[in-house]
Amino acid sequence: MASNMRGLTQFIADIRGARVRDLEEKRINKEMANIRKKFKDGNLDGYQKKKYVAKVLYTYILGYKVDVGHMEAVNLISSHKYSEKQIGYLAVTLLMHENSDFLRLVVNSIRKDLDDNNEIHNCLALHAIANVGGTEMAEALCEDVHRLLISPTSESMVKKKAALTLLRMYRKHPDVIPAAEWALRIVAIMDDLDLGVVLCVTTLVMALAQDHLEPFAVCYQKAVDRLNRLVVEHEYSATYAYYKVPSPWLQVKLLRLLQYYPPSEDPAIQSTLYTVLETIMNNSAEQSRNMQHNNAQRAVLFEAIGLSIHLDANSPLVGTAAVLLARFISSKETNVRYLGLDTLAHLAARADSLEAIKKHQGTVIHSLRDRDISVRRRALDLLYSMCDVDNSELIVGELLRYLKVADYALREEMVLKIAILTEKYAPSYRWYVDTILELISAAGDHVGDEVWYRVVQIVTNTEDLQAYAARVVYERLKSPASHESLVKVGGYILGEYGHLIANDDGYSPLEQLHVLHTKSQFCAAPTRALLLSTYIKWVNVFPEIKPQLINIFERYRHVLDSELQQRACEFYALASRPDDDELLQNVCEEIPPFPARESALVGRMNKKHGATEDKRTWVHGGKDVNTDREANKQKRTPTGETPANGSASSPPNSAISALLGLDMSAAQTRNFDDNLASPGPAALLSKPSIAANVAVGPNVDRWFEKLSFSNDGVLYEDIQIQVGIKSRYQGHIGQVAVYIGNKLSSPFTSFTTKLDIEDPEALSVTFAKMPPTLIAARSQSQQILHVECKKFFRAPPILTISFLAGAHQTIAIRLPIVLTRFFEHVNLGPTEFFERWKLIGGAPREAQNVFPINLTAGGDIDRDRQRTVVSGHRLNLLTDVDPNPNNLVGAAVLHTSVDGKVGCLLRLEPNRDAKLCRLTVRSTSEDVSGEVLRLLKKPLSVDAAL
Amino acid sequence: MIHSVIIFNTSGVPRLTKFYTPIYQSTQTLVQKIYSLINTRSAGLCNFLDAPELEDFLGRRDEHEQLRVVYRSYATLHFVFVVDASESELGVLDLIQVFVESLDRAFENVCELDLVFHFDEVHHILAEIIQGGLVLETNLEEIDSSVRHAAQARKQSFASANPLALGVGGGVGPRSAGIPTPLGWLTGKLTGVGAR
């Protein structure tokens, strides 16, 4: 289109024709002057404006600064002609940045384009926001963009752009996006049919989920499901295959997303994910001739390995991965070597055992000499991560040798890493001192102060080491060129511990003084000051050289540096005092050991780690470093499980016990109210919101109540959906089939189910396999749940179903899995029954309540119903125990897998005349008695929902 | 996130510069810096480069948010993407390939001159692939159809503005403008020659 503007083409041709830079600049200046004049005169039509703005843009692209055209660009945006609009938007995205004042002027035009029916105008507007949008735009336009994203009428092209634009707004101004509130709706789009949309939404979810793990948790299963469809089932449109690899970008994103979450507990998801990862690794075994194919394949593979390591660094999958990586790091292709080393470093950072990696130590060390600096850097990182006590001498030795020839850009980092490794994995203190002194001599300029401080600390605190250190440092100082850091270490150590070696040959006080003092003239003032302190210490321990020392102080009294001068004067005065004076001795008392503290070096590293609000899921360094980091993160962002559970689980317990005997639905709602009312950030978390969403209503209660004492039936129904239940229980194990029927004439898409169990320690409910994401029109889908009762529990699990049928719908239902489902019959005769009855005794292990009942139409006790309820709750009705035929007596044993069995006895005594009924439950556990009473009372009393 | 996309030729002249995060110094010096980093690297080396040197230009990062340069050279042009740790290196390399292939489709055998004279079009194509530093679309067909869609709209608006210009307009495949262009800098690309 540039070709449609002759003036522009001419301009470009002129600039290309300019032989030297000066001419080019001249031509540009001339043009800019012309444009400025034209703009100033005004009265330009759209075409002219477009042409001049295009020239300005070209100038900008060449790298020149431009200061005209902003206003015209703003005008072009509101033009009705697409060609002018497009150039206008291009100019806005190129010439302006998020804080430009001009952007205020375009907000309204952008809003108009967002609301336009023409999708290519929507796209232009979205693109502009995504590139230059700042806080202000986010505030003004967030709602519009969100609407474009979720509207069912939006085209894929618009949805994609809207997703990324929303992400930009979130980055710039997180507060405008109610992330938790929008979470389910946004995650639902991950099931879109268009993979392009899925890619963009996944990117958005990745960013939001990092900060809001809990509300977005459902994206975990979406990601696994999508990977399964791409990788295992090959379910994707052919155009999304890139050199035969199904959308590698999407795969990489999904694999990365999964690394933000702790590994899933759900066995169905786990097994699907393992299949996916396995398939990816197997796919990579076949090498193709096509480079692009290999590239894409490996991009996915490396991310998959990363995820495998994240899931479980000791799984057989990672074993396979380690073998692959070993092959990669000796590959001919540089890119592969680079990424191989990088991923191995990840493995080393997480794995419990470094054995698998150590096998390839030789190759890694060899990589330090690769001809590519990028590879050398990765090799250094890996060596740092894979070092431990066994191989530290070797690795540190190699690093020291390499340090002398290393690139300058690398040295400082290397020194820090060597110092840390030396300290962390030193096999002996002597080796430590040797190595650090070697390090200081080899790379003096790059050695930070922390390094030598730490040596001093360690030597001071380790008595055995002091004489040795003094000797070694003395030997090193004898060499003609010593680095200043070495002089500092020498000054300190000889001053403190020089006297320990003074009686040996060649280490006499005079010689020590000589060695140190000849270095002092090459040193800066702070070092000299340190040496003066050394001398005053010597005055105390080496009286034989006192005259020389006093002489030195005397000379330093006249230097210009005020700090040195003051020190010298003070020391001079101190040294000149009479010999029997105790002051000197007291001043020069031996340094006491330092309090044990964390190494300043590691501290420096950790500080860097701690501050990362990062996208990386691991850092270089050993396993412990990563574990610490996780812990830090937990501390910093207390949005995890713990507080959520804390606030959500304690109120219900206390509330239920307080309200024991009241009807159940009331208790439930009360709890939920409590939760909602609980202030603070916890209220934003998912538990309360799920609870608040639990479907209520007379029907829902009736269905739930009915199913709590029968095996099959309807659990929920409305005009769109029907949920039915079939269940079987044996002992502490149960199997529940949930039938979900779509009653509409259009399919449910993005179908998602989620289970919330208040106390997973007590009750486990899992899907047998991952649920489908689509339920066709007028059809039914069956999902099997495995149930296991581990301990006593009260709250039934909550099943949350969400789907897209036009709008996004969410229904949360209590599953009728209650304590009595895990009862098994016992048969007792009258004597046995009463024996046990008495044995258990009264309160607190007895729970009793008297409540009103309804009579049948004939004015009699509804005996059939009572029998159905009691036996439906899986208690064995015992005959011949109670002489009164109206009374019911039952017995059962509760099976739990962790806490074992609990016996439970029951007596129901209705009274027709009083329309009352007394229910007594005795059990060896007071919790069980109370709970059984609560469960049975409801359907028997007048409050029964049925 | 992708921080910038830069195309320059083997003499270091920028052909496209796009920054998704604000830069702190002049574009020209930044391009020169990257050029000097890359130009010295021989063909066999890897396509990734740690670039702590660029921090002065693009703002200082965290220790573990280090910028990396991912580049790929095609005949006379270097395609350079500056990315952070959240992008997969190989993925970005693939993305460069997608970008080049899209250019090739739009310009029918693209050459450096196309990028010079149709810089706006190149930006539009890039806009269909990357938006605000994030990958928008990777499917060639989709990218192509979006680009055509926009070109169509432009053509219409152009025609309606200037009834005499019927048939002259149109942005894609604009060889019709009659600018002589040296051929073939991209021909080796699909077979992978010189596409390291």
JSON list of C-alpha atoms in Angstrom, two decimals, chain A residues 1-4 8-9 12-13 16 21 50 54 57-58 61-64 81-83 86-87 90 93-94 119-120 126-127 130-131 157 160-161 164-165 167-168 171 196 199-200 203 239-240 242-243 247 249 252-253 256 291-292 295-296 298-299 302-303 333-335 338-339 342 371-374 377-378 608-609 611-612 614-616 619, chain B residues 1 14-20 22 27-28 41-42 44-50 52 62-65 68 72 84-91 93-95 97-98 101 113 116-120 123-124 127-128 130-132 134-139 141-142 146 149-150 153-154 157-158 161 168-171 174 177 179 189-190 195-196:
[
{"chain": "A", "resi": 1, "resn": "MET", "atom": "CA", "xyz": [0.00, 0.00, 0.00]},
{"chain": "A", "resi": 2, "resn": "ALA", "atom": "CA", "xyz": [2.97, 2.18, 0.47]},
{"chain": "A", "resi": 3, "resn": "SER", "atom": "CA", "xyz": [3.13, 1.95, -3.28]},
{"chain": "A", "resi": 4, "resn": "ASN", "atom": "CA", "xyz": [-0.13, 3.82, -3.48]},
{"chain": "A", "resi": 8, "resn": "LEU", "atom": "CA", "xyz": [6.33, 8.05, 0.10]},
{"chain": "A", "resi": 9, "resn": "THR", "atom": "CA", "xyz": [7.86, 5.71, -2.44]},
{"chain": "A", "resi": 12, "resn": "ILE", "atom": "CA", "xyz": [12.15, 5.90, 0.47]},
{"chain": "A", "resi": 13, "resn": "ALA", "atom": "CA", "xyz": [13.95, 5.65, -2.84]},
{"chain": "A", "resi": 16, "resn": "ARG", "atom": "CA", "xyz": [18.13, 4.42, -0.25]},
{"chain": "A", "resi": 21, "resn": "ARG", "atom": "CA", "xyz": [24.88, 8.99, 6.05]},
{"chain": "A", "resi": 50, "resn": "LYS", "atom": "CA", "xyz": [-1.86, 9.40, 5.86]},
{"chain": "A", "resi": 54, "resn": "ALA", "atom": "CA", "xyz": [3.68, 7.20, 6.80]},
{"chain": "A", "resi": 57, "resn": "LEU", "atom": "CA", "xyz": [6.92, 6.34, 10.47]},
{"chain": "A", "resi": 58, "resn": "TYR", "atom": "CA", "xyz": [9.53, 5.34, 7.96]},
{"chain": "A", "resi": 61, "resn": "ILE", "atom": "CA", "xyz": [11.90, 2.93, 11.72]},
{"chain": "A", "resi": 62, "resn": "LEU", "atom": "CA", "xyz": [15.29, 4.00, 10.43]},
{"chain": "A", "resi": 63, "resn": "GLY", "atom": "CA", "xyz": [16.08, 4.89, 14.00]},
{"chain": "A", "resi": 64, "resn": "TYR", "atom": "CA", "xyz": [15.72, 8.67, 13.89]},
{"chain": "A", "resi": 81, "resn": "LYS", "atom": "CA", "xyz": [-11.61, 4.79, 5.87]},
{"chain": "A", "resi": 82, "resn": "TYR", "atom": "CA", "xyz": [-9.88, 1.62, 6.89]},
{"chain": "A", "resi": 83, "resn": "SER", "atom": "CA", "xyz": [-6.62, 2.47, 5.13]},
{"chain": "A", "resi": 86, "resn": "GLN", "atom": "CA", "xyz": [-4.84, 1.45, 9.92]},
{"chain": "A", "resi": 87, "resn": "ILE", "atom": "CA", "xyz": [-1.95, 3.85, 9.40]},
{"chain": "A", "resi": 90, "resn": "LEU", "atom": "CA", "xyz": [0.22, 1.85, 13.36]},
{"chain": "A", "resi": 93, "resn": "THR", "atom": "CA", "xyz": [1.58, 1.87, 18.44]},
{"chain": "A", "resi": 94, "resn": "LEU", "atom": "CA", "xyz": [4.97, 2.85, 17.10]},
{"chain": "A", "resi": 119, "resn": "GLU", "atom": "CA", "xyz": [-14.48, -7.13, 13.55]},
{"chain": "A", "resi": 120, "resn": "ILE", "atom": "CA", "xyz": [-11.44, -5.75, 11.76]},
{"chain": "A", "resi": 126, "resn": "LEU", "atom": "CA", "xyz": [-7.44, -4.33, 20.56]},
{"chain": "A", "resi": 127, "resn": "HIS", "atom": "CA", "xyz": [-4.03, -4.42, 19.02]},
{"chain": "A", "resi": 130, "resn": "ALA", "atom": "CA", "xyz": [-2.24, -4.47, 23.74]},
{"chain": "A", "resi": 131, "resn": "ASN", "atom": "CA", "xyz": [0.78, -2.53, 22.56]},
{"chain": "A", "resi": 157, "resn": "MET", "atom": "CA", "xyz": [-9.80, -13.51, 15.49]},
{"chain": "A", "resi": 160, "resn": "LYS", "atom": "CA", "xyz": [-7.60, -14.14, 20.44]},
{"chain": "A", "resi": 161, "resn": "LYS", "atom": "CA", "xyz": [-6.72, -10.50, 20.46]},
{"chain": "A", "resi": 164, "resn": "LEU", "atom": "CA", "xyz": [-3.97, -10.99, 25.00]},
{"chain": "A", "resi": 165, "resn": "THR", "atom": "CA", "xyz": [-5.22, -7.46, 25.42]},
{"chain": "A", "resi": 167, "resn": "LEU", "atom": "CA", "xyz": [-3.46, -9.82, 29.75]},
{"chain": "A", "resi": 168, "resn": "ARG", "atom": "CA", "xyz": [-1.74, -6.56, 28.94]},
{"chain": "A", "resi": 171, "resn": "ARG", "atom": "CA", "xyz": [0.01, -6.59, 33.74]},
{"chain": "A", "resi": 196, "resn": "GLY", "atom": "CA", "xyz": [-5.50, -20.15, 18.09]},
{"chain": "A", "resi": 199, "resn": "LEU", "atom": "CA", "xyz": [-3.30, -20.57, 22.69]},
{"chain": "A", "resi": 200, "resn": "CYS", "atom": "CA", "xyz": [-4.09, -16.97, 23.55]},
{"chain": "A", "resi": 203, "resn": "THR", "atom": "CA", "xyz": [-1.34, -17.36, 27.81]},
{"chain": "A", "resi": 239, "resn": "THR", "atom": "CA", "xyz": [-3.48, -26.37, 9.72]},
{"chain": "A", "resi": 240, "resn": "TYR", "atom": "CA", "xyz": [-2.26, -26.19, 13.30]},
{"chain": "A", "resi": 242, "resn": "TYR", "atom": "CA", "xyz": [3.75, -27.09, 12.39]},
{"chain": "A", "resi": 243, "resn": "TYR", "atom": "CA", "xyz": [6.02, -29.38, 10.44]},
{"chain": "A", "resi": 247, "resn": "SER", "atom": "CA", "xyz": [0.90, -26.64, 17.65]},
{"chain": "A", "resi": 249, "resn": "TRP", "atom": "CA", "xyz": [3.57, -23.34, 21.06]},
{"chain": "A", "resi": 252, "resn": "VAL", "atom": "CA", "xyz": [4.83, -25.65, 25.47]},
{"chain": "A", "resi": 253, "resn": "LYS", "atom": "CA", "xyz": [2.46, -23.19, 27.11]},
{"chain": "A", "resi": 256, "resn": "ARG", "atom": "CA", "xyz": [4.59, -24.65, 31.45]},
{"chain": "A", "resi": 291, "resn": "MET", "atom": "CA", "xyz": [15.31, -29.34, 10.95]},
{"chain": "A", "resi": 292, "resn": "GLN", "atom": "CA", "xyz": [12.12, -27.42, 11.67]},
{"chain": "A", "resi": 295, "resn": "ASN", "atom": "CA", "xyz": [13.19, -28.02, 16.51]},
{"chain": "A", "resi": 296, "resn": "ALA", "atom": "CA", "xyz": [9.50, -28.05, 17.24]},
{"chain": "A", "resi": 298, "resn": "ARG", "atom": "CA", "xyz": [12.41, -30.67, 20.95]},
{"chain": "A", "resi": 299, "resn": "ALA", "atom": "CA", "xyz": [10.82, -27.44, 22.11]},
{"chain": "A", "resi": 302, "resn": "PHE", "atom": "CA", "xyz": [12.38, -29.93, 26.81]},
{"chain": "A", "resi": 303, "resn": "GLU", "atom": "CA", "xyz": [9.30, -28.44, 28.38]},
{"chain": "A", "resi": 333, "resn": "GLU", "atom": "CA", "xyz": [23.96, -29.28, 17.19]},
{"chain": "A", "resi": 334, "resn": "THR", "atom": "CA", "xyz": [24.81, -26.35, 19.40]},
{"chain": "A", "resi": 335, "resn": "ASN", "atom": "CA", "xyz": [21.21, -25.49, 20.19]},
{"chain": "A", "resi": 338, "resn": "TYR", "atom": "CA", "xyz": [22.67, -25.62, 25.06]},
{"chain": "A", "resi": 339, "resn": "LEU", "atom": "CA", "xyz": [19.18, -26.72, 25.99]},
{"chain": "A", "resi": 342, "resn": "ASP", "atom": "CA", "xyz": [19.98, -26.04, 30.74]},
{"chain": "A", "resi": 371, "resn": "ARG", "atom": "CA", "xyz": [33.44, -22.58, 21.43]},
{"chain": "A", "resi": 372, "resn": "ASP", "atom": "CA", "xyz": [30.12, -20.88, 22.09]},
{"chain": "A", "resi": 373, "resn": "ILE", "atom": "CA", "xyz": [29.87, -18.63, 25.13]},
{"chain": "A", "resi": 374, "resn": "SER", "atom": "CA", "xyz": [26.16, -19.41, 25.49]},
{"chain": "A", "resi": 377, "resn": "ARG", "atom": "CA", "xyz": [27.42, -20.26, 30.51]},
{"chain": "A", "resi": 378, "resn": "ARG", "atom": "CA", "xyz": [24.98, -23.11, 30.74]},
{"chain": "A", "resi": 608, "resn": "LYS", "atom": "CA", "xyz": [18.23, -12.46, 44.70]},
{"chain": "A", "resi": 609, "resn": "HIS", "atom": "CA", "xyz": [16.06, -15.55, 44.69]},
{"chain": "A", "resi": 611, "resn": "ALA", "atom": "CA", "xyz": [12.81, -11.20, 45.41]},
{"chain": "A", "resi": 612, "resn": "THR", "atom": "CA", "xyz": [11.84, -12.97, 42.23]},
{"chain": "A", "resi": 614, "resn": "ASP", "atom": "CA", "xyz": [9.29, -14.87, 38.62]},
{"chain": "A", "resi": 615, "resn": "LYS", "atom": "CA", "xyz": [8.10, -17.04, 35.86]},
{"chain": "A", "resi": 616, "resn": "ARG", "atom": "CA", "xyz": [10.75, -19.60, 36.45]},
{"chain": "A", "resi": 619, "resn": "VAL", "atom": "CA", "xyz": [16.61, -21.69, 40.25]},
{"chain": "B", "resi": 1, "resn": "MET", "atom": "CA", "xyz": [7.38, -12.40, 26.93]},
{"chain": "B", "resi": 14, "resn": "PRO", "atom": "CA", "xyz": [17.57, -1.85, 10.62]},
{"chain": "B", "resi": 15, "resn": "ARG", "atom": "CA", "xyz": [14.67, -2.98, 8.49]},
{"chain": "B", "resi": 16, "resn": "LEU", "atom": "CA", "xyz": [12.13, -3.42, 11.23]},
{"chain": "B", "resi": 17, "resn": "THR", "atom": "CA", "xyz": [12.22, -2.46, 14.86]},
{"chain": "B", "resi": 18, "resn": "LYS", "atom": "CA", "xyz": [9.38, -3.18, 17.21]},
{"chain": "B", "resi": 19, "resn": "PHE", "atom": "CA", "xyz": [9.57, -2.82, 20.96]},
{"chain": "B", "resi": 20, "resn": "TYR", "atom": "CA", "xyz": [6.98, -4.26, 23.28]},
{"chain": "B", "resi": 22, "resn": "PRO", "atom": "CA", "xyz": [9.79, 0.84, 26.50]},
{"chain": "B", "resi": 27, "resn": "THR", "atom": "CA", "xyz": [17.02, 2.61, 18.93]},
{"chain": "B", "resi": 28, "resn": "GLN", "atom": "CA", "xyz": [20.05, 3.05, 16.77]},
{"chain": "B", "resi": 41, "resn": "ARG", "atom": "CA", "xyz": [29.10, -15.26, 15.76]},
{"chain": "B", "resi": 42, "resn": "SER", "atom": "CA", "xyz": [29.80, -17.85, 13.15]},
{"chain": "B", "resi": 44, "resn": "GLY", "atom": "CA", "xyz": [27.73, -23.16, 13.66]},
{"chain": "B", "resi": 45, "resn": "LEU", "atom": "CA", "xyz": [27.06, -21.53, 17.00]},
{"chain": "B", "resi": 46, "resn": "CYS", "atom": "CA", "xyz": [23.73, -21.78, 18.70]},
{"chain": "B", "resi": 47, "resn": "ASN", "atom": "CA", "xyz": [20.88, -19.40, 18.03]},
{"chain": "B", "resi": 48, "resn": "PHE", "atom": "CA", "xyz": [20.57, -18.28, 21.63]},
{"chain": "B", "resi": 49, "resn": "LEU", "atom": "CA", "xyz": [22.62, -15.74, 23.44]},
{"chain": "B", "resi": 50, "resn": "ASP", "atom": "CA", "xyz": [22.48, -14.49, 26.99]},
{"chain": "B", "resi": 52, "resn": "PRO", "atom": "CA", "xyz": [23.19, -9.03, 30.06]},
{"chain": "B", "resi": 62, "resn": "ASP", "atom": "CA", "xyz": [15.96, -9.70, 37.97]},
{"chain": "B", "resi": 63, "resn": "GLU", "atom": "CA", "xyz": [18.72, -12.27, 38.22]},
{"chain": "B", "resi": 64, "resn": "HIS", "atom": "CA", "xyz": [16.47, -14.98, 36.89]},
{"chain": "B", "resi": 65, "resn": "GLU", "atom": "CA", "xyz": [14.56, -12.89, 34.43]},
{"chain": "B", "resi": 68, "resn": "ARG", "atom": "CA", "xyz": [18.03, -13.81, 25.93]},
{"chain": "B", "resi": 72, "resn": "ARG", "atom": "CA", "xyz": [18.14, -16.57, 13.00]},
{"chain": "B", "resi": 84, "resn": "ASP", "atom": "CA", "xyz": [12.82, -13.35, 28.70]},
{"chain": "B", "resi": 85, "resn": "ALA", "atom": "CA", "xyz": [12.88, -16.64, 30.53]},
{"chain": "B", "resi": 86, "resn": "SER", "atom": "CA", "xyz": [9.20, -17.35, 30.13]},
{"chain": "B", "resi": 87, "resn": "GLU", "atom": "CA", "xyz": [9.58, -18.16, 26.44]},
{"chain": "B", "resi": 88, "resn": "SER", "atom": "CA", "xyz": [10.86, -21.46, 25.17]},
{"chain": "B", "resi": 89, "resn": "GLU", "atom": "CA", "xyz": [13.99, -20.79, 23.13]},
{"chain": "B", "resi": 90, "resn": "LEU", "atom": "CA", "xyz": [13.21, -23.33, 20.47]},
{"chain": "B", "resi": 91, "resn": "GLY", "atom": "CA", "xyz": [9.64, -22.09, 20.37]},
{"chain": "B", "resi": 93, "resn": "LEU", "atom": "CA", "xyz": [13.10, -20.03, 16.88]},
{"chain": "B", "resi": 94, "resn": "ASP", "atom": "CA", "xyz": [10.07, -21.70, 15.34]},
{"chain": "B", "resi": 95, "resn": "LEU", "atom": "CA", "xyz": [8.19, -18.45, 15.59]},
{"chain": "B", "resi": 97, "resn": "GLN", "atom": "CA", "xyz": [10.37, -19.29, 10.90]},
{"chain": "B", "resi": 98, "resn": "VAL", "atom": "CA", "xyz": [6.62, -18.72, 10.95]},
{"chain": "B", "resi": 101, "resn": "GLU", "atom": "CA", "xyz": [7.05, -17.86, 5.98]},
{"chain": "B", "resi": 113, "resn": "LEU", "atom": "CA", "xyz": [13.39, -4.51, -0.65]},
{"chain": "B", "resi": 116, "resn": "VAL", "atom": "CA", "xyz": [11.92, -1.47, 2.85]},
{"chain": "B", "resi": 117, "resn": "PHE", "atom": "CA", "xyz": [9.10, -0.30, 0.66]},
{"chain": "B", "resi": 118, "resn": "HIS", "atom": "CA", "xyz": [6.27, -2.01, 2.46]},
{"chain": "B", "resi": 119, "resn": "PHE", "atom": "CA", "xyz": [7.36, -1.45, 6.00]},
{"chain": "B", "resi": 120, "resn": "ASP", "atom": "CA", "xyz": [3.78, -0.79, 7.05]},
{"chain": "B", "resi": 123, "resn": "HIS", "atom": "CA", "xyz": [4.22, -4.36, 10.68]},
{"chain": "B", "resi": 124, "resn": "HIS", "atom": "CA", "xyz": [0.69, -5.47, 9.95]},
{"chain": "B", "resi": 127, "resn": "ALA", "atom": "CA", "xyz": [0.79, -7.68, 14.36]},
{"chain": "B", "resi": 128, "resn": "GLU", "atom": "CA", "xyz": [-1.06, -10.83, 13.32]},
{"chain": "B", "resi": 130, "resn": "ILE", "atom": "CA", "xyz": [2.68, -11.15, 17.99]},
{"chain": "B", "resi": 131, "resn": "GLN", "atom": "CA", "xyz": [0.55, -8.79, 19.99]},
{"chain": "B", "resi": 132, "resn": "GLY", "atom": "CA", "xyz": [1.92, -6.84, 22.88]},
{"chain": "B", "resi": 134, "resn": "LEU", "atom": "CA", "xyz": [2.84, -12.37, 23.23]},
{"chain": "B", "resi": 135, "resn": "VAL", "atom": "CA", "xyz": [2.28, -14.96, 20.59]},
{"chain": "B", "resi": 136, "resn": "LEU", "atom": "CA", "xyz": [-1.09, -14.37, 18.99]},
{"chain": "B", "resi": 137, "resn": "GLU", "atom": "CA", "xyz": [-1.27, -16.87, 16.19]},
{"chain": "B", "resi": 138, "resn": "THR", "atom": "CA", "xyz": [1.06, -19.45, 14.76]},
{"chain": "B", "resi": 139, "resn": "ASN", "atom": "CA", "xyz": [-1.04, -20.99, 12.06]},
{"chain": "B", "resi": 141, "resn": "GLU", "atom": "CA", "xyz": [-3.30, -20.13, 7.11]},
{"chain": "B", "resi": 142, "resn": "GLU", "atom": "CA", "xyz": [-4.87, -18.01, 9.81]},
{"chain": "B", "resi": 146, "resn": "SER", "atom": "CA", "xyz": [-6.17, -12.13, 8.52]},
{"chain": "B", "resi": 149, "resn": "HIS", "atom": "CA", "xyz": [-8.82, -9.63, 5.21]},
{"chain": "B", "resi": 150, "resn": "ALA", "atom": "CA", "xyz": [-7.20, -6.37, 6.23]},
{"chain": "B", "resi": 153, "resn": "ALA", "atom": "CA", "xyz": [-10.70, -3.71, 3.67]},
{"chain": "B", "resi": 154, "resn": "ARG", "atom": "CA", "xyz": [-7.96, -1.31, 2.78]},
{"chain": "B", "resi": 157, "resn": "SER", "atom": "CA", "xyz": [-11.66, 2.05, 1.42]},
{"chain": "B", "resi": 158, "resn": "PHE", "atom": "CA", "xyz": [-9.07, 3.13, -1.06]},
{"chain": "B", "resi": 161, "resn": "ALA", "atom": "CA", "xyz": [-12.00, 7.28, -1.79]},
{"chain": "B", "resi": 168, "resn": "VAL", "atom": "CA", "xyz": [-4.38, 0.08, -8.69]},
{"chain": "B", "resi": 169, "resn": "GLY", "atom": "CA", "xyz": [-4.69, -0.36, -4.98]},
{"chain": "B", "resi": 170, "resn": "GLY", "atom": "CA", "xyz": [-4.16, -3.44, -2.93]},
{"chain": "B", "resi": 171, "resn": "GLY", "atom": "CA", "xyz": [-1.43, -4.11, -0.51]},
{"chain": "B", "resi": 174, "resn": "PRO", "atom": "CA", "xyz": [2.53, -5.46, -4.55]},
{"chain": "B", "resi": 177, "resn": "ALA", "atom": "CA", "xyz": [4.61, -1.24, -8.27]},
{"chain": "B", "resi": 179, "resn": "ILE", "atom": "CA", "xyz": [10.33, -1.78, -8.19]},
{"chain": "B", "resi": 189, "resn": "LYS", "atom": "CA", "xyz": [15.01, -21.13, 3.49]},
{"chain": "B", "resi": 190, "resn": "LEU", "atom": "CA", "xyz": [12.50, -23.93, 3.23]},
{"chain": "B", "resi": 195, "resn": "ALA", "atom": "CA", "xyz": [18.57, -21.11, 7.93]},
{"chain": "B", "resi": 196, "resn": "ARG", "atom": "CA", "xyz": [20.52, -21.90, 11.01]}
]
